[in-house]
Amino acid sequence: MDSSKTYFFTREQDCESNFIKSGPYWHITTPGTSSEILFSSTDDFIFAINTLALASSLSDCSIIAFALMSNHIHFILSGSKDDCLRLFFEFKKRIKSYMSKHGRIINWSSFTVDDPIPVISIDMLRNEVVYVNRNGYVAINYETPYSYKWSSGPYYFGGYDYHSSIVRHLTYREKRNIFHTADAEVPSYFRFMGNMVDPCSFCDFEFGKSIFRDAHQYFNRLSKSFEAYSEIAKRLGDKVFLSDEEIYPATVELSRKHFNINNPKLLGGGDKIELAKIMYQNLNATSAQIRRILKLDNKLIEELQEIIEKCNNII
């Protein structure tokens, strides 16, 4: 066996061993389509990070990856189902209290978790972690998978320096200002970046990275697993999982496969509408993405809108 194959099998065995030693694993998420805006400012997001840190210290589970979006969250957790749910509801309880004290009237009924999603294989765990780390990048056109700082994305095979954060002895007033609670028992292992708890001090990113053979495998998943992300998005009810830059080559591939034409803009009107159906079925493409990529004229846009209505507005 040559050295490259030996490396592959050895590293894959190491990853499998790491996966088996921990767990069980869960993906906890709240629906973004029906939730109100919760986090709209830097202060909101910093508080959410700090609250997640506190919630993690009160639960016997590990955070492998997370994304805090303006109206929903994603947590990839390791531990018992009950412990993982306890972390979420502790997080929600403290967020609700904070919002209430600041006069924010929010309907919390949709910000909930009916049942965590079990992650049952190492391949599924890899895809779930990458999906969560891509969330900010896909949703916000000026972000990259490494720039959205309210998620675990920057801490996976990036240039983050853990030693840039510091251990701080907080006064009572500082605890109140940072955690907005009088009962905060701040663990001694928390490190801080300004007034924000460093996620590396309360999340197990080292374990998260250990389930990938190396950075190359992670980068490959980050940019190429369209089919896997489609399945996750459908399961979670997410409407967008690919950026325009990613969905275009995927559309070209669909055009080539179904119509033997490399440039989807050159398709006839009927074929464009047929490709539009395939795009939202296979890629969860939005109507705006379809219009931009296929260059639909007004007549075809009207036909597309009829399709959208018939499909219960799923794009």
mmCIF file of C-alpha atoms in Angstrom:
data_model
loop_
_atom_site.group_PDB
_atom_site.id
_atom_site.type_symbol
_atom_site.label_atom_id
_atom_site.label_comp_id
_atom_site.label_asym_id
_atom_site.label_seq_id
_atom_site.Cartn_x
_atom_site.Cartn_y
_atom_site.Cartn_z
ATOM 1 C CA MET A 1 0.000 0.000 0.000
ATOM 2 C CA ASP A 2 1.479 3.371 -1.002
ATOM 3 C CA SER A 3 1.990 6.176 1.507
ATOM 4 C CA SER A 4 -1.052 8.209 0.409
ATOM 5 C CA LYS A 5 -3.412 5.242 0.883
ATOM 6 C CA THR A 6 -1.799 4.422 4.225
ATOM 7 C CA TYR A 7 -2.336 8.012 5.357
ATOM 8 C CA PHE A 8 -5.976 7.941 4.226
ATOM 9 C CA PHE A 9 -6.869 4.714 6.017
ATOM 10 C CA THR A 10 -4.926 5.580 9.170
ATOM 11 C CA ARG A 11 -6.510 9.006 9.480
ATOM 12 C CA GLU A 12 -9.981 7.653 8.707
ATOM 13 C CA GLN A 13 -9.565 5.043 11.443
ATOM 14 C CA ASP A 14 -8.507 7.781 13.870
ATOM 15 C CA CYS A 15 -11.598 9.827 12.965
ATOM 16 C CA GLU A 16 -13.895 6.823 13.385
ATOM 17 C CA SER A 17 -12.313 6.081 16.751
ATOM 18 C CA ASN A 18 -12.871 9.678 17.898
ATOM 19 C CA PHE A 19 -16.486 9.516 16.750
ATOM 20 C CA ILE A 20 -17.162 6.264 18.625
ATOM 21 C CA LYS A 21 -15.541 7.467 21.867
ATOM 22 C CA SER A 22 -17.885 10.439 22.204
ATOM 23 C CA GLY A 23 -21.584 10.941 21.503
ATOM 24 C CA PRO A 24 -24.428 10.534 21.135
ATOM 25 C CA TYR A 25 -24.656 13.538 18.801
ATOM 26 C CA TRP A 26 -27.554 15.893 18.133
ATOM 27 C CA HIS A 27 -28.408 18.808 15.868
ATOM 28 C CA ILE A 28 -30.613 21.293 17.694
ATOM 29 C CA THR A 29 -32.117 24.083 15.625
ATOM 30 C CA THR A 30 -35.057 26.470 15.707
ATOM 31 C CA PRO A 31 -37.115 27.373 12.611
ATOM 32 C CA GLY A 32 -35.872 30.560 10.968
ATOM 33 C CA THR A 33 -38.798 30.949 8.592
ATOM 34 C CA SER A 34 -41.399 31.566 11.289
ATOM 35 C CA SER A 35 -39.353 33.220 14.043
ATOM 36 C CA GLU A 36 -39.033 36.895 14.849
ATOM 37 C CA ILE A 37 -35.750 38.797 14.778
ATOM 38 C CA LEU A 38 -33.970 38.225 18.076
ATOM 39 C CA PHE A 39 -30.423 39.458 17.552
ATOM 40 C CA SER A 40 -30.029 42.666 15.588
ATOM 41 C CA SER A 41 -26.970 44.392 17.052
ATOM 42 C CA THR A 42 -23.419 43.541 18.037
ATOM 43 C CA ASP A 43 -24.417 43.814 21.705
ATOM 44 C CA ASP A 44 -27.243 41.300 21.137
ATOM 45 C CA PHE A 45 -24.910 38.776 19.549
ATOM 46 C CA ILE A 46 -22.222 39.223 22.204
ATOM 47 C CA PHE A 47 -24.816 38.630 24.899
ATOM 48 C CA ALA A 48 -26.035 35.522 23.033
ATOM 49 C CA ILE A 49 -22.482 34.127 22.883
ATOM 50 C CA ASN A 50 -22.005 34.815 26.598
ATOM 51 C CA THR A 51 -25.366 33.222 27.395
ATOM 52 C CA LEU A 52 -24.459 30.143 25.375
ATOM 53 C CA ALA A 53 -21.227 29.940 27.382
ATOM 54 C CA LEU A 54 -23.147 30.064 30.677
ATOM 55 C CA ALA A 55 -25.715 27.528 29.469
ATOM 56 C CA SER A 56 -22.919 25.162 28.456
ATOM 57 C CA SER A 57 -21.366 25.401 31.930
ATOM 58 C CA LEU A 58 -24.677 24.283 33.455
ATOM 59 C CA SER A 59 -25.085 21.240 31.203
ATOM 60 C CA ASP A 60 -23.209 17.954 30.830
ATOM 61 C CA CYS A 61 -22.893 18.129 27.066
ATOM 62 C CA SER A 62 -20.289 19.471 24.643
ATOM 63 C CA ILE A 63 -20.770 22.064 21.916
ATOM 64 C CA ILE A 64 -19.089 20.917 18.701
ATOM 65 C CA ALA A 65 -20.410 23.643 16.399
ATOM 66 C CA PHE A 66 -22.925 26.493 16.564
ATOM 67 C CA ALA A 67 -24.392 29.354 14.573
ATOM 68 C CA LEU A 68 -26.361 32.240 16.021
ATOM 69 C CA MET A 69 -28.406 33.853 13.278
ATOM 70 C CA SER A 70 -30.663 36.882 13.642
ATOM 71 C CA ASN A 71 -33.810 34.786 14.121
ATOM 72 C CA HIS A 72 -32.689 31.193 14.689
ATOM 73 C CA ILE A 73 -29.891 29.049 16.065
ATOM 74 C CA HIS A 74 -28.001 25.859 15.246
ATOM 75 C CA PHE A 75 -26.188 23.765 17.864
ATOM 76 C CA ILE A 76 -24.275 20.544 17.151
ATOM 77 C CA LEU A 77 -23.956 18.855 20.540
ATOM 78 C CA SER A 78 -22.519 15.719 22.085
ATOM 79 C CA GLY A 79 -24.184 14.233 25.153
ATOM 80 C CA SER A 80 -27.446 12.740 26.298
ATOM 81 C CA LYS A 81 -30.610 14.029 24.661
ATOM 82 C CA ASP A 82 -31.875 15.408 27.968
ATOM 83 C CA ASP A 83 -28.626 17.274 28.666
ATOM 84 C CA CYS A 84 -28.624 18.783 25.175
ATOM 85 C CA LEU A 85 -32.202 19.955 25.555
ATOM 86 C CA ARG A 86 -31.339 21.343 28.990
ATOM 87 C CA LEU A 87 -28.616 23.478 27.405
ATOM 88 C CA PHE A 88 -31.034 24.854 24.810
ATOM 89 C CA PHE A 89 -33.786 25.696 27.285
ATOM 90 C CA GLU A 90 -31.317 27.316 29.692
ATOM 91 C CA PHE A 91 -30.079 29.427 26.773
ATOM 92 C CA LYS A 92 -33.649 30.331 25.785
ATOM 93 C CA LYS A 93 -34.668 31.172 29.368
ATOM 94 C CA ARG A 94 -31.811 33.640 29.799
ATOM 95 C CA ILE A 95 -32.316 35.194 26.356
ATOM 96 C CA LYS A 96 -36.036 35.704 27.104
ATOM 97 C CA SER A 97 -35.236 37.356 30.430
ATOM 98 C CA TYR A 98 -32.716 39.688 28.777
ATOM 99 C CA MET A 99 -35.127 40.673 25.997
ATOM 100 C CA SER A 100 -37.943 41.263 28.479
ATOM 101 C CA LYS A 101 -35.794 43.525 30.663
ATOM 102 C CA HIS A 102 -34.947 45.579 27.581
ATOM 103 C CA GLY A 103 -38.591 46.014 26.580
ATOM 104 C CA ARG A 104 -38.470 43.618 23.632
ATOM 105 C CA ILE A 105 -41.892 42.053 23.056
ATOM 106 C CA ILE A 106 -41.348 38.792 21.193
ATOM 107 C CA ASN A 107 -43.549 35.826 20.400
ATOM 108 C CA TRP A 108 -41.365 32.940 21.572
ATOM 109 C CA SER A 109 -43.683 30.143 20.451
ATOM 110 C CA SER A 110 -41.653 29.319 17.326
ATOM 111 C CA PHE A 111 -38.258 29.673 19.018
ATOM 112 C CA THR A 112 -38.347 26.137 20.314
ATOM 113 C CA VAL A 113 -37.115 22.616 19.668
ATOM 114 C CA ASP A 114 -39.619 19.808 19.269
ATOM 115 C CA ASP A 115 -37.031 17.071 19.083
ATOM 116 C CA PRO A 116 -33.255 17.159 18.556
ATOM 117 C CA ILE A 117 -32.083 15.506 15.336
ATOM 118 C CA PRO A 118 -29.878 12.456 16.050
ATOM 119 C CA VAL A 119 -26.586 12.422 14.145
ATOM 120 C CA ILE A 120 -25.904 8.735 13.666
ATOM 121 C CA SER A 121 -22.733 8.441 11.580
ATOM 122 C CA ILE A 122 -19.396 10.180 11.209
ATOM 123 C CA ASP A 123 -20.252 11.192 7.647
ATOM 124 C CA MET A 124 -23.507 12.757 8.827
ATOM 125 C CA LEU A 125 -21.680 14.553 11.656
ATOM 126 C CA ARG A 126 -19.145 15.983 9.212
ATOM 127 C CA ASN A 127 -21.916 17.311 6.973
ATOM 128 C CA GLU A 128 -23.920 18.745 9.886
ATOM 129 C CA VAL A 129 -20.863 20.593 11.252
ATOM 130 C CA VAL A 130 -20.020 22.053 7.845
ATOM 131 C CA TYR A 131 -23.660 22.992 7.224
ATOM 132 C CA VAL A 132 -23.772 24.933 10.491
ATOM 133 C CA ASN A 133 -20.419 26.625 9.848
ATOM 134 C CA ARG A 134 -21.652 27.773 6.412
ATOM 135 C CA ASN A 135 -24.871 29.315 7.729
ATOM 136 C CA GLY A 136 -23.727 32.926 8.036
ATOM 137 C CA TYR A 137 -21.907 32.768 4.705
ATOM 138 C CA VAL A 138 -24.953 31.501 2.827
ATOM 139 C CA ALA A 139 -27.401 33.918 4.444
ATOM 140 C CA ILE A 140 -25.304 37.103 4.239
ATOM 141 C CA ASN A 141 -23.664 38.032 0.953
ATOM 142 C CA TYR A 142 -20.664 39.854 2.448
ATOM 143 C CA GLU A 143 -19.632 37.036 4.789
ATOM 144 C CA THR A 144 -17.301 34.084 4.194
ATOM 145 C CA PRO A 145 -17.327 30.746 6.048
ATOM 146 C CA TYR A 146 -14.520 32.185 8.183
ATOM 147 C CA SER A 147 -15.721 35.738 8.778
ATOM 148 C CA TYR A 148 -19.107 35.208 10.429
ATOM 149 C CA LYS A 149 -18.003 35.621 14.032
ATOM 150 C CA TRP A 150 -21.280 34.579 15.668
ATOM 151 C CA SER A 151 -20.631 30.971 14.726
ATOM 152 C CA SER A 152 -17.998 28.272 15.010
ATOM 153 C CA GLY A 153 -16.932 28.791 11.378
ATOM 154 C CA PRO A 154 -13.828 30.915 12.138
ATOM 155 C CA TYR A 155 -12.487 28.272 14.541
ATOM 156 C CA TYR A 156 -12.320 25.346 12.109
ATOM 157 C CA PHE A 157 -8.975 25.102 10.311
ATOM 158 C CA GLY A 158 -8.687 28.885 10.140
ATOM 159 C CA GLY A 159 -6.168 31.385 11.407
ATOM 160 C CA TYR A 160 -7.723 31.990 14.821
ATOM 161 C CA ASP A 161 -5.199 32.346 17.665
ATOM 162 C CA TYR A 162 -6.660 31.010 20.915
ATOM 163 C CA HIS A 163 -3.942 32.745 22.947
ATOM 164 C CA SER A 164 -5.254 36.147 21.848
ATOM 165 C CA SER A 165 -7.959 35.800 24.517
ATOM 166 C CA ILE A 166 -7.301 36.171 28.236
ATOM 167 C CA VAL A 167 -8.466 34.860 31.592
ATOM 168 C CA ARG A 168 -10.111 37.636 33.612
ATOM 169 C CA HIS A 169 -11.095 37.982 37.238
ATOM 170 C CA LEU A 170 -14.485 39.669 36.960
ATOM 171 C CA THR A 171 -15.890 42.022 39.553
ATOM 172 C CA TYR A 172 -19.555 41.739 40.495
ATOM 173 C CA ARG A 173 -20.367 44.751 38.323
ATOM 174 C CA GLU A 174 -18.480 43.270 35.346
ATOM 175 C CA LYS A 175 -20.404 40.002 35.724
ATOM 176 C CA ARG A 176 -23.683 41.921 35.661
ATOM 177 C CA ASN A 177 -22.612 43.939 32.612
ATOM 178 C CA ILE A 178 -21.375 40.918 30.660
ATOM 179 C CA PHE A 179 -23.974 38.278 31.559
ATOM 180 C CA HIS A 180 -26.916 40.519 32.559
ATOM 181 C CA THR A 181 -27.767 38.358 35.537
ATOM 182 C CA ALA A 182 -27.203 38.407 39.274
ATOM 183 C CA ASP A 183 -26.716 34.641 39.593
ATOM 184 C CA ALA A 184 -23.871 34.186 37.135
ATOM 185 C CA GLU A 185 -21.227 31.785 38.413
ATOM 186 C CA VAL A 186 -18.476 32.292 35.877
ATOM 187 C CA PRO A 187 -16.262 29.233 35.413
ATOM 188 C CA SER A 188 -12.539 29.853 35.858
ATOM 189 C CA TYR A 189 -11.791 28.317 32.448
ATOM 190 C CA PHE A 190 -13.653 31.064 30.550
ATOM 191 C CA ARG A 191 -11.340 33.238 28.479
ATOM 192 C CA PHE A 192 -12.430 36.627 27.171
ATOM 193 C CA MET A 193 -12.063 38.691 24.036
ATOM 194 C CA GLY A 194 -13.044 42.082 25.403
ATOM 195 C CA ASN A 195 -16.453 41.498 27.006
ATOM 196 C CA MET A 196 -17.214 38.348 25.026
ATOM 197 C CA VAL A 197 -16.412 34.842 26.205
ATOM 198 C CA ASP A 198 -14.018 33.192 23.762
ATOM 199 C CA PRO A 199 -15.956 30.287 22.181
ATOM 200 C CA CYS A 200 -12.789 28.189 22.235
ATOM 201 C CA SER A 201 -12.956 28.174 26.028
ATOM 202 C CA PHE A 202 -16.383 26.535 26.208
ATOM 203 C CA CYS A 203 -16.777 24.672 22.886
ATOM 204 C CA ASP A 204 -14.946 21.491 21.867
ATOM 205 C CA PHE A 205 -13.680 22.592 18.468
ATOM 206 C CA GLU A 206 -10.640 20.352 18.761
ATOM 207 C CA PHE A 207 -12.948 17.352 18.830
ATOM 208 C CA GLY A 208 -14.933 18.829 15.940
ATOM 209 C CA LYS A 209 -11.786 19.093 13.839
ATOM 210 C CA SER A 210 -10.711 15.581 14.841
ATOM 211 C CA ILE A 211 -13.624 14.003 12.950
ATOM 212 C CA PHE A 212 -12.136 15.292 9.669
ATOM 213 C CA ARG A 213 -9.085 13.554 8.213
ATOM 214 C CA ASP A 214 -7.426 16.911 7.676
ATOM 215 C CA ALA A 215 -8.046 20.489 6.569
ATOM 216 C CA HIS A 216 -8.330 19.388 2.930
ATOM 217 C CA GLN A 217 -11.313 17.165 3.672
ATOM 218 C CA TYR A 218 -12.994 19.973 5.594
ATOM 219 C CA PHE A 219 -12.387 22.508 2.790
ATOM 220 C CA ASN A 220 -13.732 20.053 0.242
ATOM 221 C CA ARG A 221 -16.933 19.584 2.241
ATOM 222 C CA LEU A 222 -17.186 23.310 2.776
ATOM 223 C CA SER A 223 -17.367 24.009 -0.943
ATOM 224 C CA LYS A 224 -18.618 20.923 -2.762
ATOM 225 C CA SER A 225 -21.202 18.875 -0.862
ATOM 226 C CA PHE A 226 -24.267 20.435 -2.509
ATOM 227 C CA GLU A 227 -26.314 17.231 -2.400
ATOM 228 C CA ALA A 228 -25.636 16.666 1.298
ATOM 229 C CA TYR A 229 -26.595 20.249 2.153
ATOM 230 C CA SER A 230 -29.783 19.924 0.125
ATOM 231 C CA GLU A 231 -30.897 16.955 2.197
ATOM 232 C CA ILE A 232 -30.074 18.747 5.459
ATOM 233 C CA ALA A 233 -31.879 21.910 4.338
ATOM 234 C CA LYS A 234 -35.004 19.970 3.410
ATOM 235 C CA ARG A 235 -34.977 18.113 6.720
ATOM 236 C CA LEU A 236 -34.575 21.342 8.703
ATOM 237 C CA GLY A 237 -36.981 23.357 6.566
ATOM 238 C CA ASP A 238 -34.279 25.869 5.620
ATOM 239 C CA LYS A 239 -35.048 27.772 2.439
ATOM 240 C CA VAL A 240 -31.522 28.805 1.436
ATOM 241 C CA PHE A 241 -28.390 26.692 1.704
ATOM 242 C CA LEU A 242 -26.289 27.758 -1.300
ATOM 243 C CA SER A 243 -24.936 31.191 -2.164
ATOM 244 C CA ASP A 244 -25.338 32.552 -5.726
ATOM 245 C CA GLU A 245 -21.683 31.744 -6.418
ATOM 246 C CA GLU A 246 -22.267 28.122 -5.412
ATOM 247 C CA ILE A 247 -25.678 27.619 -6.940
ATOM 248 C CA TYR A 248 -24.582 28.712 -10.433
ATOM 249 C CA PRO A 249 -22.152 25.815 -11.076
ATOM 250 C CA ALA A 250 -24.701 23.431 -9.547
ATOM 251 C CA THR A 251 -27.320 24.769 -11.995
ATOM 252 C CA VAL A 252 -24.910 24.378 -14.912
ATOM 253 C CA GLU A 253 -24.433 20.751 -13.890
ATOM 254 C CA LEU A 254 -28.216 20.220 -13.791
ATOM 255 C CA SER A 255 -28.613 21.891 -17.208
ATOM 256 C CA ARG A 256 -25.934 19.645 -18.669
ATOM 257 C CA LYS A 257 -27.430 16.534 -17.094
ATOM 258 C CA HIS A 258 -31.079 17.154 -18.047
ATOM 259 C CA PHE A 259 -30.806 19.183 -21.284
ATOM 260 C CA ASN A 260 -27.237 18.583 -22.511
ATOM 261 C CA ILE A 261 -26.616 22.355 -22.537
ATOM 262 C CA ASN A 262 -23.762 23.907 -20.543
ATOM 263 C CA ASN A 263 -25.220 27.419 -20.402
ATOM 264 C CA PRO A 264 -28.674 27.408 -18.749
ATOM 265 C CA LYS A 265 -29.393 30.901 -20.086
ATOM 266 C CA LEU A 266 -29.541 29.414 -23.604
ATOM 267 C CA LEU A 267 -32.420 27.081 -22.781
ATOM 268 C CA GLY A 268 -35.816 27.653 -24.353
ATOM 269 C CA GLY A 269 -38.679 29.028 -22.277
ATOM 270 C CA GLY A 270 -40.251 25.656 -21.478
ATOM 271 C CA ASP A 271 -36.911 24.099 -20.582
ATOM 272 C CA LYS A 272 -36.070 27.066 -18.337
ATOM 273 C CA ILE A 273 -39.288 26.559 -16.399
ATOM 274 C CA GLU A 274 -38.549 22.838 -16.125
ATOM 275 C CA LEU A 275 -35.029 23.620 -14.894
ATOM 276 C CA ALA A 276 -36.501 26.101 -12.409
ATOM 277 C CA LYS A 277 -38.586 23.258 -10.922
ATOM 278 C CA ILE A 278 -35.494 21.076 -10.655
ATOM 279 C CA MET A 279 -33.515 23.920 -9.064
ATOM 280 C CA TYR A 280 -35.885 24.387 -6.167
ATOM 281 C CA GLN A 281 -36.470 20.662 -5.756
ATOM 282 C CA ASN A 282 -32.766 19.711 -5.785
ATOM 283 C CA LEU A 283 -31.035 22.891 -4.643
ATOM 284 C CA ASN A 284 -33.664 24.724 -2.586
ATOM 285 C CA ALA A 285 -33.074 27.694 -4.894
ATOM 286 C CA THR A 286 -35.056 30.825 -4.114
ATOM 287 C CA SER A 287 -37.215 32.495 -6.740
ATOM 288 C CA ALA A 288 -34.766 35.424 -6.780
ATOM 289 C CA GLN A 289 -31.831 33.082 -7.423
ATOM 290 C CA ILE A 290 -33.718 31.340 -10.227
ATOM 291 C CA ARG A 291 -34.596 34.631 -11.897
ATOM 292 C CA ARG A 292 -31.004 35.877 -11.703
ATOM 293 C CA ILE A 293 -29.356 32.700 -12.940
ATOM 294 C CA LEU A 294 -31.811 31.785 -15.705
ATOM 295 C CA LYS A 295 -32.415 35.401 -16.842
ATOM 296 C CA LEU A 296 -36.156 34.877 -17.040
ATOM 297 C CA ASP A 297 -38.269 37.356 -18.992
ATOM 298 C CA ASN A 298 -41.516 38.756 -17.591
ATOM 299 C CA LYS A 299 -43.716 36.056 -19.141
ATOM 300 C CA LEU A 300 -41.597 33.252 -17.712
ATOM 301 C CA ILE A 301 -41.449 35.017 -14.347
ATOM 302 C CA GLU A 302 -45.255 34.940 -14.253
ATOM 303 C CA GLU A 303 -45.202 31.208 -15.009
ATOM 304 C CA LEU A 304 -42.585 30.713 -12.297
ATOM 305 C CA GLN A 305 -44.756 32.572 -9.774
ATOM 306 C CA GLU A 306 -47.655 30.224 -10.580
ATOM 307 C CA ILE A 307 -45.378 27.258 -9.929
ATOM 308 C CA ILE A 308 -44.301 28.768 -6.619
ATOM 309 C CA GLU A 309 -47.907 29.233 -5.521
ATOM 310 C CA LYS A 310 -48.792 25.654 -6.468
ATOM 311 C CA CYS A 311 -45.851 24.392 -4.419
ATOM 312 C CA ASN A 312 -47.022 26.244 -1.298
ATOM 313 C CA ASN A 313 -44.380 28.952 -1.594
ATOM 314 C CA ILE A 314 -41.492 26.622 -0.887
ATOM 315 C CA ILE A 315 -38.974 28.812 -2.717
#
